[in-house]
PDB file of C-alpha atoms in Angstrom:
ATOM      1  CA  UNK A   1      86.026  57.711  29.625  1.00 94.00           C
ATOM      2  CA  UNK A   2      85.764  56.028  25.947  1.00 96.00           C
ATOM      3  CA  UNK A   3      88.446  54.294  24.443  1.00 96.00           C
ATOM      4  CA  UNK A   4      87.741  57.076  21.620  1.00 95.00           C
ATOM      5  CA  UNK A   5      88.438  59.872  24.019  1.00 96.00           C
ATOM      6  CA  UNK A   6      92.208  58.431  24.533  1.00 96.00           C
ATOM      7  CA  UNK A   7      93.361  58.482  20.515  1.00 97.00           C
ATOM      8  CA  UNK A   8      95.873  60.235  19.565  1.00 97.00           C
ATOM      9  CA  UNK A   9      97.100  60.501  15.447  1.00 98.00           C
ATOM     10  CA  UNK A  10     100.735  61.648  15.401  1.00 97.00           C
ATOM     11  CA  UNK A  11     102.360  62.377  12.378  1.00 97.00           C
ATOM     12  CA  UNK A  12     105.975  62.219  11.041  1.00 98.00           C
ATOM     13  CA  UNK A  13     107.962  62.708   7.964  1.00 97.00           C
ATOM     14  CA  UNK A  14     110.785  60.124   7.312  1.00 98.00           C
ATOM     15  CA  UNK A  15     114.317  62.143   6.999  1.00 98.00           C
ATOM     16  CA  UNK A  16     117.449  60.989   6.068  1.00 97.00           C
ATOM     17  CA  UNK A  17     118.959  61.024   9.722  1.00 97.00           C
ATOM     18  CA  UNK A  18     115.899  58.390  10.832  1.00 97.00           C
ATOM     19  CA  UNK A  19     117.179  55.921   8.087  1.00 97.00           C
ATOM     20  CA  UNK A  20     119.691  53.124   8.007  1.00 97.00           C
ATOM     21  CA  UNK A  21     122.129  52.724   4.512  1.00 96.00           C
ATOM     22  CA  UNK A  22     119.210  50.898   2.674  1.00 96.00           C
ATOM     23  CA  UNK A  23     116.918  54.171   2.852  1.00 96.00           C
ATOM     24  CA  UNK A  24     114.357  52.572   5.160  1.00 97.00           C
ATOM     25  CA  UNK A  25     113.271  54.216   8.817  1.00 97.00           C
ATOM     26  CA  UNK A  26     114.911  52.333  11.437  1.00 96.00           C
ATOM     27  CA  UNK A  27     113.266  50.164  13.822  1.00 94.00           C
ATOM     28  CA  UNK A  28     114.481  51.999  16.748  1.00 95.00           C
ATOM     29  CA  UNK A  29     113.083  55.388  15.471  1.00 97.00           C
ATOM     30  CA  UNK A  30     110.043  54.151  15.468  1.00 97.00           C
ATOM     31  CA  UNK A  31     109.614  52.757  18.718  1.00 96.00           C
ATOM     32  CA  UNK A  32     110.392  56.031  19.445  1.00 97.00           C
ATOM     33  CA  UNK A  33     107.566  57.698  17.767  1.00 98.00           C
ATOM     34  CA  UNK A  34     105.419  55.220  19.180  1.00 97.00           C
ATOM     35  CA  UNK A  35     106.232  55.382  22.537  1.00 98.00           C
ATOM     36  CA  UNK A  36     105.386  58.941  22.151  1.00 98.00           C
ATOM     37  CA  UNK A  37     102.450  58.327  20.657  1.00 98.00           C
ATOM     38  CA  UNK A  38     101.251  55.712  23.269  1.00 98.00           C
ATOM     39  CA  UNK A  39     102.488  58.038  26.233  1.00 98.00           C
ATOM     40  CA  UNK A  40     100.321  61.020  25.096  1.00 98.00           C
ATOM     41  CA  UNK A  41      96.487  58.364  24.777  1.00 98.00           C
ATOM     42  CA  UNK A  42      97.917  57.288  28.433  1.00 98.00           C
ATOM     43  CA  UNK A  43      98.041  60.774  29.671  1.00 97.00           C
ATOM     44  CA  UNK A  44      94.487  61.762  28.148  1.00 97.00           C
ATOM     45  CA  UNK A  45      93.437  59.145  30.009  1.00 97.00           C
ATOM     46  CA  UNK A  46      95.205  59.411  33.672  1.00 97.00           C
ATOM     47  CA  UNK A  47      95.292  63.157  33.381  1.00 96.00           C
ATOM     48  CA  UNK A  48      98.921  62.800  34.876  1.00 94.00           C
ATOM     49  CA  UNK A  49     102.659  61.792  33.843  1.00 95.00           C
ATOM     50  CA  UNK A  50     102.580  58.196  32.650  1.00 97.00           C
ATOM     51  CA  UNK A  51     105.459  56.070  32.471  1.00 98.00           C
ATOM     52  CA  UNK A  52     106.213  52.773  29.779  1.00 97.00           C
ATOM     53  CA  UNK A  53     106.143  50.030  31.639  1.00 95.00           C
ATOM     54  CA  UNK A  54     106.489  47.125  28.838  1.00 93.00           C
ATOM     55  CA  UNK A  55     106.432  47.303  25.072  1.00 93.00           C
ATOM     56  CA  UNK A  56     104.460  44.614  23.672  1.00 86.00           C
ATOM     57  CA  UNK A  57     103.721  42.166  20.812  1.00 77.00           C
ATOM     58  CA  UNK A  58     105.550  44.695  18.227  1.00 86.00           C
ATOM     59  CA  UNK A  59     105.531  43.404  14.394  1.00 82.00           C
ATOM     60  CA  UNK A  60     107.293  44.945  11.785  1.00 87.00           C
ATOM     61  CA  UNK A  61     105.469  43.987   8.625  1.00 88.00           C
ATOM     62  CA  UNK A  62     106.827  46.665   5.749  1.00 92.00           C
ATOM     63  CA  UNK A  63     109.688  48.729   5.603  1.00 94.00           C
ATOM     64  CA  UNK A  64     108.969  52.723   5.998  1.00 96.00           C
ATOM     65  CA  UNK A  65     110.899  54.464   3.067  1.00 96.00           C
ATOM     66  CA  UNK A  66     112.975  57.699   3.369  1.00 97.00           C
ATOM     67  CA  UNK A  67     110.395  60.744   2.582  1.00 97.00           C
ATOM     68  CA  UNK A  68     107.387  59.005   3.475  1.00 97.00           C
ATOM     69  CA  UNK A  69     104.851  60.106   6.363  1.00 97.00           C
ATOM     70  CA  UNK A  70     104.329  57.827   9.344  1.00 98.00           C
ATOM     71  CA  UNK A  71     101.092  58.185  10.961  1.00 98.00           C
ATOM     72  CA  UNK A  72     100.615  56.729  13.898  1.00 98.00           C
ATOM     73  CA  UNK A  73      97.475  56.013  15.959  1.00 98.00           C
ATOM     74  CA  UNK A  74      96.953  55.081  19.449  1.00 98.00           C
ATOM     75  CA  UNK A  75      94.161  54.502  21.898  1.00 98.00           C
ATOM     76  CA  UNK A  76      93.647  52.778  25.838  1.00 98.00           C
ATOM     77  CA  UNK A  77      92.423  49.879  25.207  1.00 98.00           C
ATOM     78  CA  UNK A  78      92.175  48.220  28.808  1.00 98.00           C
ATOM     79  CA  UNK A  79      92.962  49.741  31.768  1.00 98.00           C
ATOM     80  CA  UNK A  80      93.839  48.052  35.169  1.00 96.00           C
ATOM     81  CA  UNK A  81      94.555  49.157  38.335  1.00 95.00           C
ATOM     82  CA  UNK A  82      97.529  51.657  38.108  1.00 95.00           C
ATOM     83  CA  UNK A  83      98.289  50.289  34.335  1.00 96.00           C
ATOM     84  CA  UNK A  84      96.639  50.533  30.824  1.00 97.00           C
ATOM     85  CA  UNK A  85      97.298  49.099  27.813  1.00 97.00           C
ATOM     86  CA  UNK A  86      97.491  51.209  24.645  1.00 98.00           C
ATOM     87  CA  UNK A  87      97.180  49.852  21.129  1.00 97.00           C
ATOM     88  CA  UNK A  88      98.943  51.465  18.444  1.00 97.00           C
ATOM     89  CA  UNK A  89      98.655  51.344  14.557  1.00 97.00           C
ATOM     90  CA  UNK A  90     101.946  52.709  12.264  1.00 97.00           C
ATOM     91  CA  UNK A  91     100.645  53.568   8.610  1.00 97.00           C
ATOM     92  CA  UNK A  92     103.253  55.034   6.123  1.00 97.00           C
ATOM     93  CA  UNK A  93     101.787  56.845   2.807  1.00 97.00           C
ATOM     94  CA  UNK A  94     104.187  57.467  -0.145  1.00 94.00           C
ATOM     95  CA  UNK A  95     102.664  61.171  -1.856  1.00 87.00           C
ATOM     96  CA  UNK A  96     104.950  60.259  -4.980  1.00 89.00           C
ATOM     97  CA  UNK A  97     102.928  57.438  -5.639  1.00 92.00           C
ATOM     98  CA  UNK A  98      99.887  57.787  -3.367  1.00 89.00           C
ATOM     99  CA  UNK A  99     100.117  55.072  -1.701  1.00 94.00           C
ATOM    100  CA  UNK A 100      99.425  54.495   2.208  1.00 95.00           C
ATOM    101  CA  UNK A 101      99.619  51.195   3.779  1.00 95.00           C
ATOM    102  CA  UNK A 102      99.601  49.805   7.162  1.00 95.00           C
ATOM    103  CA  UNK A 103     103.325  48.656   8.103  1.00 95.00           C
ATOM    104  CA  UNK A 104     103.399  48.449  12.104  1.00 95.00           C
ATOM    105  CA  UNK A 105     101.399  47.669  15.057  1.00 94.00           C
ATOM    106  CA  UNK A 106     102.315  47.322  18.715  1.00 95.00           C
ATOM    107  CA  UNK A 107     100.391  47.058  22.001  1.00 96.00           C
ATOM    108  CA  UNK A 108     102.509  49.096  24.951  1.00 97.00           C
ATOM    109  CA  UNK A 109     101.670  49.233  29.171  1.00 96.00           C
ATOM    110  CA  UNK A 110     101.872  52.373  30.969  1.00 98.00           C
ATOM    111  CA  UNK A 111     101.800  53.143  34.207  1.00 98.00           C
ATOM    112  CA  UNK A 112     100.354  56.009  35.628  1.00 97.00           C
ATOM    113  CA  UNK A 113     102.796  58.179  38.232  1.00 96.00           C
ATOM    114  CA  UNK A 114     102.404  61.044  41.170  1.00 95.00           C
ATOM    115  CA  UNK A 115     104.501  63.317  41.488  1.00 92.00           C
ATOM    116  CA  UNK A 116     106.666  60.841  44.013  1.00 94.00           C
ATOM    117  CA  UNK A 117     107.143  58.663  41.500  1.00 92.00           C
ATOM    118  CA  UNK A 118     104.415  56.268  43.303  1.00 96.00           C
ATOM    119  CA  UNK A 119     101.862  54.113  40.998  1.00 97.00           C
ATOM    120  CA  UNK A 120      98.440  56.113  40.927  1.00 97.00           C
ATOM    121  CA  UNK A 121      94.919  54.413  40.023  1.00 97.00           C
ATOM    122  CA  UNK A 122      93.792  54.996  36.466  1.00 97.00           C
ATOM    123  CA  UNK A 123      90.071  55.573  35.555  1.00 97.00           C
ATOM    124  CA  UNK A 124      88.528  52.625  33.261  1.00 96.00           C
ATOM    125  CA  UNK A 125      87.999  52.735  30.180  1.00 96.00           C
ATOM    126  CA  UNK A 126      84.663  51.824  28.163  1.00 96.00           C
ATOM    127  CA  UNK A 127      84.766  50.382  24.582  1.00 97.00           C
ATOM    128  CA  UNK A 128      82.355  50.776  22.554  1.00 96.00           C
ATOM    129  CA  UNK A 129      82.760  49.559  18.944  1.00 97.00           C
ATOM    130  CA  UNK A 130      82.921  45.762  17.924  1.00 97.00           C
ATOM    131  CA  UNK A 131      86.794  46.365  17.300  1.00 95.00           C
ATOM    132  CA  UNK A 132      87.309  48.148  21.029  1.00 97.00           C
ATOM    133  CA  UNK A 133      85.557  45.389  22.524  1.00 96.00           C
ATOM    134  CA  UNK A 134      87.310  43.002  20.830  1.00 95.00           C
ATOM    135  CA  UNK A 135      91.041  44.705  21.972  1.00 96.00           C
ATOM    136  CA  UNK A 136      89.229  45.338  25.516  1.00 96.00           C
ATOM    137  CA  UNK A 137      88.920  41.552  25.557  1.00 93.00           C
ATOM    138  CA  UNK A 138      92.238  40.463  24.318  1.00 93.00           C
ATOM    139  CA  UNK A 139      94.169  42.878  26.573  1.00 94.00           C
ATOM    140  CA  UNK A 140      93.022  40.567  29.205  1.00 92.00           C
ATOM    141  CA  UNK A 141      94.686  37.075  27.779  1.00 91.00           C
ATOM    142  CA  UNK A 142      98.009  39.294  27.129  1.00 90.00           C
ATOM    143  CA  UNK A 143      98.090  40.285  30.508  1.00 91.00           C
ATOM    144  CA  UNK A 144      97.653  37.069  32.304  1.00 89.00           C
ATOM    145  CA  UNK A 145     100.048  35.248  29.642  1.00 87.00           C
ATOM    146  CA  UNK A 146     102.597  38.092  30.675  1.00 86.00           C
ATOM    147  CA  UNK A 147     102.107  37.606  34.351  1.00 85.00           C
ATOM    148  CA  UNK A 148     102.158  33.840  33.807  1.00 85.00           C
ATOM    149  CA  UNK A 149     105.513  34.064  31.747  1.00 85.00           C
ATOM    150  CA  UNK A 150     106.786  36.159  35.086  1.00 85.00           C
ATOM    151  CA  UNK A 151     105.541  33.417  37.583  1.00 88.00           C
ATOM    152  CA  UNK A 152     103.566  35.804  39.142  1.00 87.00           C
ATOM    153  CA  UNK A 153     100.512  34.042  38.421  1.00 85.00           C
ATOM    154  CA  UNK A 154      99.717  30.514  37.694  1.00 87.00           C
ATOM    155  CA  UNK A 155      97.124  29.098  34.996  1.00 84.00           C
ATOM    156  CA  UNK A 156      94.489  28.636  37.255  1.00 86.00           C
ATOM    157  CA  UNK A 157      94.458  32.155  38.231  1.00 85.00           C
ATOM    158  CA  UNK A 158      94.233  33.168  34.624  1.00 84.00           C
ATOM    159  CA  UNK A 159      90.770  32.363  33.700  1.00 85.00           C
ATOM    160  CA  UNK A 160      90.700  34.210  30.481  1.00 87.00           C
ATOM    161  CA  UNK A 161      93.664  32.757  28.985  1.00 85.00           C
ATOM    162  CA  UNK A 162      93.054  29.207  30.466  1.00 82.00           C
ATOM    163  CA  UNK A 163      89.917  28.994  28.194  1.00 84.00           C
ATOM    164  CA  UNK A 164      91.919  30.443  25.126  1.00 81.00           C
ATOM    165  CA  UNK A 165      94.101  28.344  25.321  1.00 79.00           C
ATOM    166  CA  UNK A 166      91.368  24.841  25.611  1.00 76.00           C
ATOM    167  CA  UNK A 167      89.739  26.697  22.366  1.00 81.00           C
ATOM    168  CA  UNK A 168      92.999  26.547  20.280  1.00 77.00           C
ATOM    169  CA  UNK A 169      93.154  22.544  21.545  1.00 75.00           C
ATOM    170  CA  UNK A 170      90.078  21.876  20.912  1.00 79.00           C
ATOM    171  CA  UNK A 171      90.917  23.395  17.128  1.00 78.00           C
ATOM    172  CA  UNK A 172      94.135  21.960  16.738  1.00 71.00           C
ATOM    173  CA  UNK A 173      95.596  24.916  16.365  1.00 60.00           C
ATOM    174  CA  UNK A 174      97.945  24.108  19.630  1.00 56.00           C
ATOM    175  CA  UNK A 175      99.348  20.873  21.105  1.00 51.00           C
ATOM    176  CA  UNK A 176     100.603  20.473  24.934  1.00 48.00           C
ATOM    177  CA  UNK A 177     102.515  17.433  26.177  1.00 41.00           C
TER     178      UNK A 177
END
């Protein structure tokens, strides 16, 4: 299947119930939508009930006012054996002014699930754009630097991230004792 097969564009208006005192949509909320959002490319893609298994790298860049629309995209951007990796983009337009601008991005795991609550294999994924490749390719590093952080893996079994992490040395970008 194409990584363009699994997106999904959800769309929500900001009411006054979703905010906190200073009129802005709160974080919570929004992980919400999101995981929503991210569940529904996950089931394109398995073609059964997928569960969240991890939420990911999630930045909060701009506040989401009361009365705006959130849209949110998502896509599979990896998958693995019984997991995937979804990618998904939070943009928030203003229709007073006009104004849309993207305010939140976040890169979720799922797990595909029978119907005994076992892990099920998930078909792969194939990107195609420079921009799917690129996220195809980086889904790798965050998974081994996840597995590492768990001890379930060591560097040397990490190829991917091994040589990431030699580039930003070899930059100066990173320092290790």
């Amino acid at each position: 299947m194409k990584v363009s097969d699994t997106l999904t564009t959800v769309n929500e208006l900001v009411l006054p119930n979703d905010t906190n005192p200073l009129g802005n949509l709160m974080g919570g909320r929004l992980l919400h939508w999101m995981d929503i959002a991210a569940a529904i490319s996950a089931q394109k893609l398995a073609r059964n009930i997928c569960v969240t298994a991890a939420v990911n790298n999630v930045s909060f860049s701009q506040p989401i006012k009361l009365g705006n629309v959130v849209t949110l995209e998502s896509k599979v951007v990896r998958t693995f054996h019984t997991s995937m990796e979804v990618h998904i983009q939070v943009w928030s337009q203003n229709f007073s002014t006009g104004t849309s601008y993207k305010c939140n991005e976040a890169y979720y795991t799922f797990v595909a699930i029978s119907d005994i609550g076992r892990p099920l294999p998930v078909p792969e994924v194939e990107p195609e754009t420079d921009e799917e490749k690129h996220l195809y390719a980086q889904a790798q590093i965050r998974r081994q630097l996840k597995l590492l952080m768990a001890g379930k893996i060591s560097l040397d079994k990490a190829p991917e991230l091994k040589a990431t992490m030699h580039r930003w040395m070899e930059e100066g970008n990173m320092q290790i004792p």
